[in-house]
Amino acid sequence: MADIVVYACHCPDCRLGTDHDDRQLHEQMNLLCSRLDEQQRRWFAALESKKVGHGGDTLLALIVGLHVDTIRRGREELDANLVDRPADRIRKPGAGRPPLKKKTRRSSRP
Ligand SMILES: [Zn+2]
């Protein structure tokens, strides 16, 4: 299994490659996302989107790389108090991708 890949922000400011106020924040948001499972990522992005307000889903989609519909669904789940989501970290059957290995062994170079 591959190492955990941290998504690179695609917001307009970060894409310019220059320093800007939110660059580190965006990098850390993606760092955090890389350690969350699928639904936790969705809710985190949804919460950040709510902070942004209008246009938040689109902005967060650029920052963390989730689809806008996924973030909207996360907002709806938060608004419904996560009633349909298990609180004990047990996934719904068939949901999400298989867990990543805790530690990846360094591959020997040829
Ligand atoms: Zn950014």
mmCIF file of C-alpha atoms and ligand atoms in Angstrom:
data_model
loop_
_atom_site.group_PDB
_atom_site.id
_atom_site.type_symbol
_atom_site.label_atom_id
_atom_site.label_comp_id
_atom_site.label_asym_id
_atom_site.label_seq_id
_atom_site.Cartn_x
_atom_site.Cartn_y
_atom_site.Cartn_z
ATOM 1 C CA MET A 1 0.000 0.000 0.000
ATOM 2 C CA ALA A 2 1.281 3.467 -0.848
ATOM 3 C CA ASP A 3 2.247 6.189 1.590
ATOM 4 C CA ILE A 4 -0.462 8.615 2.619
ATOM 5 C CA VAL A 5 -0.667 11.357 0.034
ATOM 6 C CA VAL A 6 -1.489 14.861 1.193
ATOM 7 C CA TYR A 7 -3.655 16.681 -1.309
ATOM 8 C CA ALA A 8 -2.255 19.947 -2.662
ATOM 9 C CA CYS A 9 -4.656 22.873 -2.460
ATOM 10 C CA HIS A 10 -6.092 24.018 -5.788
ATOM 11 C CA CYS A 11 -7.491 27.348 -4.652
ATOM 12 C CA PRO A 12 -6.563 30.282 -6.932
ATOM 13 C CA ASP A 13 -4.108 31.783 -4.433
ATOM 14 C CA CYS A 14 -2.241 28.537 -3.810
ATOM 15 C CA ARG A 15 -2.151 27.728 -7.535
ATOM 16 C CA LEU A 16 -0.292 30.974 -8.163
ATOM 17 C CA GLY A 17 2.514 29.489 -6.125
ATOM 18 C CA THR A 18 3.186 32.715 -4.265
ATOM 19 C CA ASP A 19 2.978 33.174 -0.536
ATOM 20 C CA HIS A 20 -0.391 34.215 0.825
ATOM 21 C CA ASP A 21 -2.024 34.400 4.218
ATOM 22 C CA ASP A 22 -3.966 31.156 3.992
ATOM 23 C CA ARG A 23 -1.327 28.940 2.382
ATOM 24 C CA GLN A 24 -0.204 27.276 5.604
ATOM 25 C CA LEU A 25 -3.799 26.953 6.740
ATOM 26 C CA HIS A 26 -4.738 25.204 3.487
ATOM 27 C CA GLU A 27 -1.709 22.915 3.742
ATOM 28 C CA GLN A 28 -2.612 21.988 7.302
ATOM 29 C CA MET A 29 -6.246 21.422 6.364
ATOM 30 C CA ASN A 30 -5.067 18.902 3.788
ATOM 31 C CA LEU A 31 -2.608 17.383 6.238
ATOM 32 C CA LEU A 32 -5.462 16.897 8.681
ATOM 33 C CA CYS A 33 -7.688 15.472 5.936
ATOM 34 C CA SER A 34 -5.015 12.911 5.078
ATOM 35 C CA ARG A 35 -5.410 11.436 8.570
ATOM 36 C CA LEU A 36 -9.198 11.402 8.607
ATOM 37 C CA ASP A 37 -11.475 8.756 7.237
ATOM 38 C CA GLU A 38 -13.881 9.499 4.433
ATOM 39 C CA GLN A 39 -16.837 10.698 6.493
ATOM 40 C CA GLN A 40 -14.665 12.701 8.876
ATOM 41 C CA ARG A 41 -13.102 14.468 5.875
ATOM 42 C CA ARG A 42 -16.559 15.219 4.554
ATOM 43 C CA TRP A 43 -17.729 16.709 7.844
ATOM 44 C CA PHE A 44 -14.553 18.716 8.326
ATOM 45 C CA ALA A 45 -14.893 20.207 4.838
ATOM 46 C CA ALA A 46 -18.599 20.802 5.476
ATOM 47 C CA LEU A 47 -17.878 22.659 8.696
ATOM 48 C CA GLU A 48 -15.210 24.804 7.053
ATOM 49 C CA SER A 49 -17.636 25.486 4.213
ATOM 50 C CA LYS A 50 -20.244 26.696 6.671
ATOM 51 C CA LYS A 51 -17.684 29.117 8.110
ATOM 52 C CA VAL A 52 -17.083 30.515 4.622
ATOM 53 C CA GLY A 53 -20.782 30.843 3.903
ATOM 54 C CA HIS A 54 -21.823 31.608 0.348
ATOM 55 C CA GLY A 55 -19.517 29.840 -2.111
ATOM 56 C CA GLY A 56 -18.027 27.741 0.672
ATOM 57 C CA ASP A 57 -18.651 24.376 -0.957
ATOM 58 C CA THR A 58 -16.902 25.485 -4.139
ATOM 59 C CA LEU A 59 -13.935 26.932 -2.244
ATOM 60 C CA LEU A 60 -13.573 23.896 -0.008
ATOM 61 C CA ALA A 61 -13.796 21.608 -3.026
ATOM 62 C CA LEU A 62 -10.756 23.429 -4.402
ATOM 63 C CA ILE A 63 -8.886 23.354 -1.115
ATOM 64 C CA VAL A 64 -9.387 19.751 -0.004
ATOM 65 C CA GLY A 65 -10.273 18.128 -3.317
ATOM 66 C CA LEU A 66 -13.683 16.752 -2.406
ATOM 67 C CA HIS A 67 -16.620 17.098 -4.790
ATOM 68 C CA VAL A 68 -19.016 19.957 -4.044
ATOM 69 C CA ASP A 69 -21.864 17.436 -3.765
ATOM 70 C CA THR A 70 -19.856 15.526 -1.145
ATOM 71 C CA ILE A 71 -19.371 18.685 0.908
ATOM 72 C CA ARG A 72 -23.042 19.596 0.544
ATOM 73 C CA ARG A 73 -23.939 16.122 1.795
ATOM 74 C CA GLY A 74 -21.619 16.651 4.753
ATOM 75 C CA ARG A 75 -23.403 19.906 5.580
ATOM 76 C CA GLU A 76 -26.754 18.149 5.407
ATOM 77 C CA GLU A 77 -25.493 15.408 7.716
ATOM 78 C CA LEU A 78 -24.205 17.980 10.205
ATOM 79 C CA ASP A 79 -27.478 19.881 10.035
ATOM 80 C CA ALA A 80 -29.280 16.607 10.811
ATOM 81 C CA ASN A 81 -27.020 16.099 13.863
ATOM 82 C CA LEU A 82 -25.387 13.070 12.202
ATOM 83 C CA VAL A 83 -28.423 11.034 13.275
ATOM 84 C CA ASP A 84 -27.930 8.474 10.534
ATOM 85 C CA ARG A 85 -24.190 8.120 11.161
ATOM 86 C CA PRO A 86 -22.710 5.639 13.649
ATOM 87 C CA ALA A 87 -20.846 7.225 16.547
ATOM 88 C CA ASP A 88 -18.652 4.203 17.233
ATOM 89 C CA ARG A 89 -16.453 4.520 14.157
ATOM 90 C CA ILE A 90 -18.012 1.449 12.593
ATOM 91 C CA ARG A 91 -18.512 2.072 8.923
ATOM 92 C CA LYS A 92 -21.775 1.514 7.230
ATOM 93 C CA PRO A 93 -21.533 -1.754 5.310
ATOM 94 C CA GLY A 94 -19.672 -1.266 2.075
ATOM 95 C CA ALA A 95 -18.883 2.364 2.743
ATOM 96 C CA GLY A 96 -15.525 3.963 2.237
ATOM 97 C CA ARG A 97 -12.219 2.600 1.129
ATOM 98 C CA PRO A 98 -10.198 -0.023 2.993
ATOM 99 C CA PRO A 99 -8.076 1.274 5.890
ATOM 100 C CA LEU A 100 -4.519 2.310 5.198
ATOM 101 C CA LYS A 101 -1.688 0.438 6.862
ATOM 102 C CA LYS A 102 -0.451 2.145 9.991
ATOM 103 C CA LYS A 103 3.121 2.087 8.843
ATOM 104 C CA THR A 104 4.500 1.561 5.392
ATOM 105 C CA ARG A 105 7.750 -0.252 4.944
ATOM 106 C CA ARG A 106 10.349 1.606 2.952
ATOM 107 C CA SER A 107 10.823 -0.080 -0.377
ATOM 108 C CA SER A 108 14.326 -0.990 -1.395
ATOM 109 C CA ARG A 109 15.569 0.923 -4.353
ATOM 110 C CA PRO A 110 16.865 -0.915 -7.409
HETATM 111 ZN ZN ZN B 1 -5.225 27.264 -1.007
#
